[in-house]
mmCIF file of C-alpha atoms in Angstrom:
data_model
loop_
_atom_site.group_PDB
_atom_site.id
_atom_site.type_symbol
_atom_site.label_atom_id
_atom_site.label_comp_id
_atom_site.label_asym_id
_atom_site.label_seq_id
_atom_site.Cartn_x
_atom_site.Cartn_y
_atom_site.Cartn_z
ATOM 1 C CA MET J 1 -23.516 23.427 12.818
ATOM 2 C CA ALA J 2 -20.660 22.329 10.555
ATOM 3 C CA PRO J 3 -19.236 18.876 11.338
ATOM 4 C CA VAL J 4 -16.029 18.972 13.386
ATOM 5 C CA ALA J 5 -14.057 15.742 13.673
ATOM 6 C CA SER J 6 -11.750 15.293 16.641
ATOM 7 C CA PHE J 7 -7.996 14.941 16.201
ATOM 8 C CA ALA J 8 -8.279 11.214 16.972
ATOM 9 C CA GLN J 9 -10.924 10.847 14.258
ATOM 10 C CA TRP J 10 -8.743 12.654 11.737
ATOM 11 C CA VAL J 11 -5.912 10.260 12.606
ATOM 12 C CA GLU J 12 -8.250 7.292 12.211
ATOM 13 C CA GLY J 13 -9.474 8.741 8.915
ATOM 14 C CA ALA J 14 -5.866 8.723 7.670
ATOM 15 C CA ARG J 15 -6.030 4.932 8.186
ATOM 16 C CA PRO J 16 -2.742 4.416 10.057
ATOM 17 C CA ARG J 17 -3.088 0.644 9.678
ATOM 18 C CA THR J 18 -2.193 1.113 6.001
ATOM 19 C CA LEU J 19 1.159 2.764 6.823
ATOM 20 C CA PRO J 20 3.088 -0.528 6.490
ATOM 21 C CA ASN J 21 2.074 -0.458 2.815
ATOM 22 C CA ALA J 22 4.159 2.712 2.505
ATOM 23 C CA ILE J 23 6.977 1.977 4.954
ATOM 24 C CA ALA J 24 7.767 -1.635 4.037
ATOM 25 C CA PRO J 25 8.516 -1.001 0.322
ATOM 26 C CA VAL J 26 10.982 1.765 1.215
ATOM 27 C CA ILE J 27 12.742 -0.521 3.692
ATOM 28 C CA ALA J 28 12.858 -3.284 1.082
ATOM 29 C CA GLY J 29 14.137 -0.912 -1.600
ATOM 30 C CA THR J 30 16.821 0.390 0.738
ATOM 31 C CA GLY J 31 17.847 -3.211 1.379
ATOM 32 C CA GLY J 32 18.093 -3.642 -2.387
ATOM 33 C CA ALA J 33 20.285 -0.535 -2.581
ATOM 34 C CA ALA J 34 22.485 -1.860 0.234
ATOM 35 C CA TRP J 35 22.886 -5.090 -1.742
ATOM 36 C CA LEU J 36 24.307 -2.930 -4.546
ATOM 37 C CA HIS J 37 26.494 -1.055 -2.009
ATOM 38 C CA GLY J 38 24.605 2.163 -2.718
ATOM 39 C CA ALA J 39 22.421 2.762 0.344
ATOM 40 C CA CYS J 40 22.049 6.428 1.287
ATOM 41 C CA TRP J 41 20.304 7.260 4.564
ATOM 42 C CA TRP J 42 19.007 10.727 3.666
ATOM 43 C CA LYS J 43 17.585 9.536 0.348
ATOM 44 C CA ALA J 44 15.931 6.648 2.179
ATOM 45 C CA LEU J 45 14.322 9.123 4.594
ATOM 46 C CA LEU J 46 13.113 11.285 1.703
ATOM 47 C CA ALA J 47 11.665 8.221 -0.014
ATOM 48 C CA LEU J 48 9.936 7.307 3.257
ATOM 49 C CA LEU J 49 8.426 10.802 3.495
ATOM 50 C CA VAL J 50 7.184 10.523 -0.090
ATOM 51 C CA ALA J 51 5.613 7.123 0.542
ATOM 52 C CA VAL J 52 3.956 7.997 3.867
ATOM 53 C CA ALA J 53 2.603 11.341 2.630
ATOM 54 C CA MET J 54 1.369 9.627 -0.535
ATOM 55 C CA ILE J 55 -0.576 6.904 1.247
ATOM 56 C CA ILE J 56 -2.133 9.383 3.682
ATOM 57 C CA GLY J 57 -3.097 11.530 0.708
ATOM 58 C CA VAL J 58 -4.578 8.511 -1.069
ATOM 59 C CA ASN J 59 -6.595 7.582 2.014
ATOM 60 C CA TYR J 60 -8.025 11.071 2.452
ATOM 61 C CA ALA J 61 -8.694 11.352 -1.282
ATOM 62 C CA ASN J 62 -10.567 8.031 -1.201
ATOM 63 C CA ASP J 63 -12.501 9.192 1.860
ATOM 64 C CA TYR J 64 -13.522 12.361 0.025
ATOM 65 C CA SER J 65 -14.397 10.771 -3.330
ATOM 66 C CA ASP J 66 -16.226 7.745 -1.892
ATOM 67 C CA GLY J 67 -17.986 9.988 0.611
ATOM 68 C CA ILE J 68 -19.439 12.419 -1.906
ATOM 69 C CA ARG J 69 -20.549 9.477 -4.078
ATOM 70 C CA GLY J 70 -22.348 7.864 -1.151
ATOM 71 C CA THR J 71 -20.237 4.706 -1.363
ATOM 72 C CA ASP J 72 -19.352 4.941 2.338
ATOM 73 C CA ASP J 73 -22.888 5.500 3.612
ATOM 74 C CA VAL J 74 -22.957 1.870 4.794
ATOM 75 C CA ARG J 75 -19.610 0.360 5.814
ATOM 76 C CA ALA J 76 -18.257 -2.537 7.840
ATOM 77 C CA GLY J 77 -14.734 -1.168 7.820
ATOM 78 C CA PRO J 78 -12.812 1.593 9.617
ATOM 79 C CA LEU J 79 -14.116 5.123 10.085
ATOM 80 C CA ARG J 80 -14.598 7.345 7.046
ATOM 81 C CA LEU J 81 -14.833 11.064 7.765
ATOM 82 C CA VAL J 82 -17.101 12.210 4.927
ATOM 83 C CA GLY J 83 -19.307 9.124 4.890
ATOM 84 C CA SER J 84 -19.826 9.427 8.662
ATOM 85 C CA LYS J 85 -20.494 13.169 8.291
ATOM 86 C CA LEU J 86 -17.811 13.872 10.873
ATOM 87 C CA ALA J 87 -15.930 16.255 8.577
ATOM 88 C CA ALA J 88 -16.914 18.473 5.687
ATOM 89 C CA PRO J 89 -15.942 17.115 2.252
ATOM 90 C CA ARG J 90 -13.931 20.269 1.525
ATOM 91 C CA ALA J 91 -11.866 19.773 4.702
ATOM 92 C CA VAL J 92 -11.053 16.166 3.803
ATOM 93 C CA LEU J 93 -10.201 17.212 0.248
ATOM 94 C CA SER J 94 -7.849 19.860 1.642
ATOM 95 C CA ALA J 95 -6.144 17.253 3.839
ATOM 96 C CA ALA J 96 -5.682 15.034 0.800
ATOM 97 C CA LEU J 97 -4.199 17.841 -1.282
ATOM 98 C CA VAL J 98 -1.827 18.914 1.495
ATOM 99 C CA SER J 99 -0.591 15.333 1.950
ATOM 100 C CA LEU J 100 -0.119 14.816 -1.777
ATOM 101 C CA GLY J 101 1.623 18.195 -1.952
ATOM 102 C CA VAL J 102 4.119 17.116 0.712
ATOM 103 C CA ALA J 103 4.728 13.887 -1.231
ATOM 104 C CA ALA J 104 5.259 15.869 -4.436
ATOM 105 C CA ALA J 105 7.703 18.322 -2.831
ATOM 106 C CA ALA J 106 9.781 15.573 -1.216
ATOM 107 C CA GLY J 107 9.661 13.579 -4.443
ATOM 108 C CA VAL J 108 10.969 16.502 -6.507
ATOM 109 C CA VAL J 109 13.916 16.945 -4.137
ATOM 110 C CA LEU J 110 14.671 13.222 -4.214
ATOM 111 C CA ALA J 111 14.446 13.079 -8.008
ATOM 112 C CA TRP J 112 16.546 16.219 -8.437
ATOM 113 C CA PHE J 113 19.450 14.674 -6.544
ATOM 114 C CA SER J 114 19.045 11.274 -8.219
ATOM 115 C CA ALA J 115 17.475 11.378 -11.685
ATOM 116 C CA PRO J 116 15.234 14.324 -12.673
ATOM 117 C CA TRP J 117 13.199 12.167 -15.059
ATOM 118 C CA LEU J 118 11.732 10.497 -11.981
ATOM 119 C CA ILE J 119 9.632 13.649 -11.511
ATOM 120 C CA VAL J 120 7.454 12.355 -14.351
ATOM 121 C CA VAL J 121 7.035 9.041 -12.520
ATOM 122 C CA GLY J 122 6.055 10.934 -9.393
ATOM 123 C CA ALA J 123 3.462 12.939 -11.298
ATOM 124 C CA LEU J 124 1.953 9.708 -12.611
ATOM 125 C CA CYS J 125 1.819 8.340 -9.055
ATOM 126 C CA ILE J 126 -0.073 11.406 -7.826
ATOM 127 C CA ALA J 127 -2.477 11.172 -10.760
ATOM 128 C CA GLY J 128 -2.993 7.503 -9.937
ATOM 129 C CA ALA J 129 -3.655 8.393 -6.294
ATOM 130 C CA TRP J 130 -6.412 10.820 -7.229
ATOM 131 C CA LEU J 131 -8.004 8.808 -10.050
ATOM 132 C CA TYR J 132 -8.304 5.657 -7.912
ATOM 133 C CA THR J 133 -11.684 6.823 -6.636
ATOM 134 C CA GLY J 134 -11.742 10.375 -8.031
ATOM 135 C CA GLY J 135 -12.757 11.731 -11.409
ATOM 136 C CA SER J 136 -15.644 10.720 -13.631
ATOM 137 C CA LYS J 137 -14.412 7.147 -14.194
ATOM 138 C CA PRO J 138 -12.366 6.034 -11.164
ATOM 139 C CA TYR J 139 -10.373 2.903 -11.937
ATOM 140 C CA GLY J 140 -10.924 1.615 -8.395
ATOM 141 C CA TYR J 141 -14.554 1.133 -9.395
ATOM 142 C CA LEU J 142 -13.510 -0.919 -12.432
ATOM 143 C CA GLY J 143 -11.635 -3.689 -10.631
ATOM 144 C CA LEU J 144 -8.162 -2.206 -11.259
ATOM 145 C CA GLY J 145 -7.288 -1.162 -7.713
ATOM 146 C CA GLU J 146 -5.117 -4.182 -6.977
ATOM 147 C CA VAL J 147 -3.173 -3.687 -10.203
ATOM 148 C CA ALA J 148 -2.495 -0.060 -9.284
ATOM 149 C CA VAL J 149 -1.393 -0.984 -5.760
ATOM 150 C CA PHE J 150 0.952 -3.649 -7.163
ATOM 151 C CA VAL J 151 2.486 -1.106 -9.542
ATOM 152 C CA PHE J 152 2.691 1.943 -7.260
ATOM 153 C CA PHE J 153 3.351 0.374 -3.844
ATOM 154 C CA GLY J 154 5.328 -2.543 -5.236
ATOM 155 C CA LEU J 155 7.254 -1.910 -8.436
ATOM 156 C CA VAL J 156 7.529 1.884 -8.294
ATOM 157 C CA ALA J 157 8.086 2.202 -4.535
ATOM 158 C CA VAL J 158 10.721 -0.526 -4.215
ATOM 159 C CA LEU J 159 12.565 -0.071 -7.495
ATOM 160 C CA GLY J 160 12.308 3.706 -7.175
ATOM 161 C CA THR J 161 13.857 3.565 -3.706
ATOM 162 C CA GLN J 162 16.618 1.273 -4.906
ATOM 163 C CA TYR J 163 17.319 3.389 -7.982
ATOM 164 C CA THR J 164 17.425 6.766 -6.249
ATOM 165 C CA GLN J 165 20.087 5.431 -3.895
ATOM 166 C CA ALA J 166 22.139 3.032 -6.008
ATOM 167 C CA LEU J 167 21.322 4.637 -9.406
ATOM 168 C CA ARG J 168 20.528 1.226 -10.836
ATOM 169 C CA VAL J 169 18.226 -1.718 -10.219
ATOM 170 C CA ASP J 170 18.788 -5.459 -10.447
ATOM 171 C CA TRP J 171 16.931 -8.750 -10.189
ATOM 172 C CA VAL J 172 17.087 -8.623 -6.387
ATOM 173 C CA GLY J 173 15.250 -5.298 -6.448
ATOM 174 C CA LEU J 174 12.686 -6.739 -8.844
ATOM 175 C CA ALA J 175 12.080 -9.744 -6.575
ATOM 176 C CA LEU J 176 11.653 -7.414 -3.612
ATOM 177 C CA ALA J 177 9.261 -5.246 -5.621
ATOM 178 C CA VAL J 178 7.074 -8.164 -6.697
ATOM 179 C CA ALA J 179 6.960 -9.496 -3.125
ATOM 180 C CA MET J 180 6.001 -6.090 -1.716
ATOM 181 C CA GLY J 181 3.486 -5.523 -4.500
ATOM 182 C CA SER J 182 1.898 -8.897 -3.812
ATOM 183 C CA LEU J 183 1.540 -8.286 -0.073
ATOM 184 C CA SER J 184 0.320 -4.737 -0.558
ATOM 185 C CA SER J 185 -2.261 -5.960 -3.075
ATOM 186 C CA ALA J 186 -3.278 -8.645 -0.590
ATOM 187 C CA VAL J 187 -4.169 -5.898 1.903
ATOM 188 C CA LEU J 188 -6.507 -4.314 -0.643
ATOM 189 C CA VAL J 189 -7.948 -7.704 -1.603
ATOM 190 C CA ALA J 190 -8.819 -8.335 2.055
ATOM 191 C CA ASN J 191 -10.335 -4.862 2.351
ATOM 192 C CA ASN J 192 -12.459 -5.371 -0.768
ATOM 193 C CA LEU J 193 -13.417 -8.895 0.289
ATOM 194 C CA ARG J 194 -14.903 -7.422 3.460
ATOM 195 C CA ASP J 195 -16.762 -4.773 1.462
ATOM 196 C CA ILE J 196 -18.253 -7.010 -1.264
ATOM 197 C CA PRO J 197 -21.868 -6.681 0.002
ATOM 198 C CA THR J 198 -21.781 -2.897 0.472
ATOM 199 C CA ASP J 199 -19.757 -2.282 -2.710
ATOM 200 C CA LYS J 200 -22.303 -4.257 -4.740
ATOM 201 C CA GLU J 201 -25.075 -2.181 -3.231
ATOM 202 C CA SER J 202 -23.359 1.126 -4.028
ATOM 203 C CA GLY J 203 -22.236 0.117 -7.532
ATOM 204 C CA LYS J 204 -18.509 0.005 -6.744
ATOM 205 C CA ILE J 205 -17.326 -2.873 -8.954
ATOM 206 C CA THR J 206 -14.025 -3.856 -7.356
ATOM 207 C CA LEU J 207 -12.014 -6.910 -8.365
ATOM 208 C CA ALA J 208 -13.501 -8.715 -5.353
ATOM 209 C CA VAL J 209 -17.019 -7.964 -6.587
ATOM 210 C CA ARG J 210 -16.070 -9.281 -10.033
ATOM 211 C CA LEU J 211 -14.435 -12.460 -8.703
ATOM 212 C CA GLY J 212 -16.942 -13.205 -5.964
ATOM 213 C CA ASP J 213 -16.272 -14.240 -2.377
ATOM 214 C CA ALA J 214 -14.666 -17.668 -2.909
ATOM 215 C CA ARG J 215 -12.227 -16.688 -5.648
ATOM 216 C CA THR J 216 -11.264 -13.479 -3.834
ATOM 217 C CA ARG J 217 -10.241 -15.576 -0.820
ATOM 218 C CA LEU J 218 -8.079 -17.746 -3.079
ATOM 219 C CA LEU J 219 -6.499 -14.645 -4.639
ATOM 220 C CA TYR J 220 -5.542 -13.294 -1.222
ATOM 221 C CA GLN J 221 -3.830 -16.540 -0.259
ATOM 222 C CA ALA J 222 -2.075 -16.800 -3.643
ATOM 223 C CA LEU J 223 -0.605 -13.299 -3.249
ATOM 224 C CA VAL J 224 0.800 -14.176 0.173
ATOM 225 C CA VAL J 225 2.290 -17.400 -1.198
ATOM 226 C CA VAL J 226 3.985 -15.445 -4.018
ATOM 227 C CA ALA J 227 5.752 -13.230 -1.483
ATOM 228 C CA PHE J 228 7.125 -16.142 0.518
ATOM 229 C CA THR J 229 8.101 -18.038 -2.615
ATOM 230 C CA LEU J 230 10.201 -15.024 -3.558
ATOM 231 C CA THR J 231 11.894 -15.298 -0.164
ATOM 232 C CA LEU J 232 13.320 -18.604 -1.382
ATOM 233 C CA VAL J 233 14.325 -16.994 -4.689
ATOM 234 C CA LEU J 234 16.157 -14.217 -2.835
ATOM 235 C CA MET J 235 18.188 -16.876 -1.029
ATOM 236 C CA LEU J 236 20.016 -17.281 -4.350
ATOM 237 C CA ALA J 237 21.482 -13.831 -3.696
ATOM 238 C CA THR J 238 22.380 -14.622 -0.091
ATOM 239 C CA PRO J 239 21.221 -17.484 2.120
ATOM 240 C CA TRP J 240 20.667 -14.891 4.856
ATOM 241 C CA CYS J 241 17.390 -13.964 3.120
ATOM 242 C CA ALA J 242 15.925 -17.088 4.720
ATOM 243 C CA VAL J 243 15.403 -14.874 7.761
ATOM 244 C CA GLY J 244 12.419 -13.434 5.870
ATOM 245 C CA LEU J 245 10.545 -16.616 6.782
ATOM 246 C CA VAL J 246 10.304 -15.228 10.324
ATOM 247 C CA ALA J 247 7.234 -13.372 9.020
ATOM 248 C CA ALA J 248 5.485 -16.618 8.049
ATOM 249 C CA PRO J 249 3.602 -17.052 11.368
ATOM 250 C CA LEU J 250 2.182 -13.548 10.956
ATOM 251 C CA ALA J 251 1.088 -14.422 7.430
ATOM 252 C CA VAL J 252 -0.626 -17.583 8.683
ATOM 253 C CA ARG J 253 -2.446 -15.576 11.334
ATOM 254 C CA ALA J 254 -3.446 -12.947 8.760
ATOM 255 C CA ALA J 255 -4.848 -15.556 6.383
ATOM 256 C CA GLY J 256 -6.820 -17.368 9.104
ATOM 257 C CA PRO J 257 -10.082 -15.388 8.860
ATOM 258 C CA VAL J 258 -9.863 -15.519 5.052
ATOM 259 C CA ARG J 259 -9.453 -19.307 5.021
ATOM 260 C CA LYS J 260 -12.247 -19.777 7.552
ATOM 261 C CA GLY J 261 -14.754 -17.854 5.466
ATOM 262 C CA LEU J 262 -15.249 -15.029 7.958
ATOM 263 C CA GLY J 263 -16.668 -11.725 6.760
ATOM 264 C CA GLY J 264 -17.564 -8.180 7.737
ATOM 265 C CA LYS J 265 -15.729 -6.718 10.729
ATOM 266 C CA GLU J 266 -14.098 -10.095 11.401
ATOM 267 C CA LEU J 267 -11.871 -9.404 8.374
ATOM 268 C CA ILE J 268 -10.528 -6.090 9.714
ATOM 269 C CA PRO J 269 -7.631 -7.826 11.603
ATOM 270 C CA VAL J 270 -6.537 -9.339 8.278
ATOM 271 C CA LEU J 271 -5.536 -5.884 7.051
ATOM 272 C CA ARG J 272 -3.518 -5.209 10.207
ATOM 273 C CA ASP J 273 -1.793 -8.592 10.211
ATOM 274 C CA THR J 274 -1.002 -8.523 6.498
ATOM 275 C CA GLY J 275 0.553 -5.088 6.986
ATOM 276 C CA LEU J 276 2.626 -6.397 9.892
ATOM 277 C CA THR J 277 3.699 -9.333 7.722
ATOM 278 C CA MET J 278 4.917 -6.868 5.087
ATOM 279 C CA LEU J 279 6.820 -4.826 7.623
ATOM 280 C CA VAL J 280 8.518 -7.742 9.368
ATOM 281 C CA TRP J 281 9.379 -9.385 6.043
ATOM 282 C CA ALA J 282 10.841 -6.178 4.636
ATOM 283 C CA VAL J 283 12.969 -5.439 7.698
ATOM 284 C CA ALA J 284 14.270 -9.016 7.880
ATOM 285 C CA VAL J 285 15.112 -9.322 4.195
ATOM 286 C CA ALA J 286 16.580 -5.811 3.954
ATOM 287 C CA ALA J 287 18.861 -6.571 6.910
ATOM 288 C CA ALA J 288 19.868 -9.862 5.302
ATOM 289 C CA LEU J 289 20.761 -8.136 2.037
ATOM 290 C CA ALA J 290 22.712 -5.385 3.815
ATOM 291 C CA PHE J 291 24.600 -8.001 5.839
ATOM 292 C CA GLY J 292 25.031 -10.442 2.973
ATOM 293 C CA GLY J 293 26.094 -7.824 0.446
#
């Protein structure tokens, strides 16, 4: 009998805990656009659709590619559909393609009403989504995953959101982008820290595998510090950005298991709490910029 995953398992396979990585950059970018007096609600919603569909597509694509390679045969992390044999690889691949297709369609509309050359950027993002764990030489297996996340879910997502609304970017947008990229990369660092033993066994050479356990823990904490340092920098634009520090307790809670040397499933809450940190920080700072602008 062919494997048939339940609806709840398909939802879990989409990895909803990663949604803050998509939502927070759009909120931050919209705050940057508001700072430039160019916020546009319908473009913000389109950007949000692009980001959410993209990250769901990435997650399903990773599930498919890692599953057929056998990388997910032994995991300490959340459910994977192909690796758990709960869904056929072709079904998961179809889900990935549909999600990426939705992201592409929304992205084309957004670019068409903003700057058509952004369609090329969108195409590069979709290629990056697939090649992370797909293709003959996936860059996620070469220790470049964190770099890609920083670029796509930090620089591109935030500055792209700001640009499509305000039709320009500034240093505030760049600071927001680096902060979001740092926190989003921190989520992946925590994920890969948890998976060091199983990734080594399967031959997946992530940045965490290259750095080793101790240095990966330091990298995670450094990325979080960068984001909150940029909160202070953004106060040069408006002192109201200090409200972003309201997310600091969440960041401290997120970093706790990392600092204490915990591993395996005990690191799963780090992903959730780092995502919540991103979301709270983005909402607070975006509101400050809209109010202060």
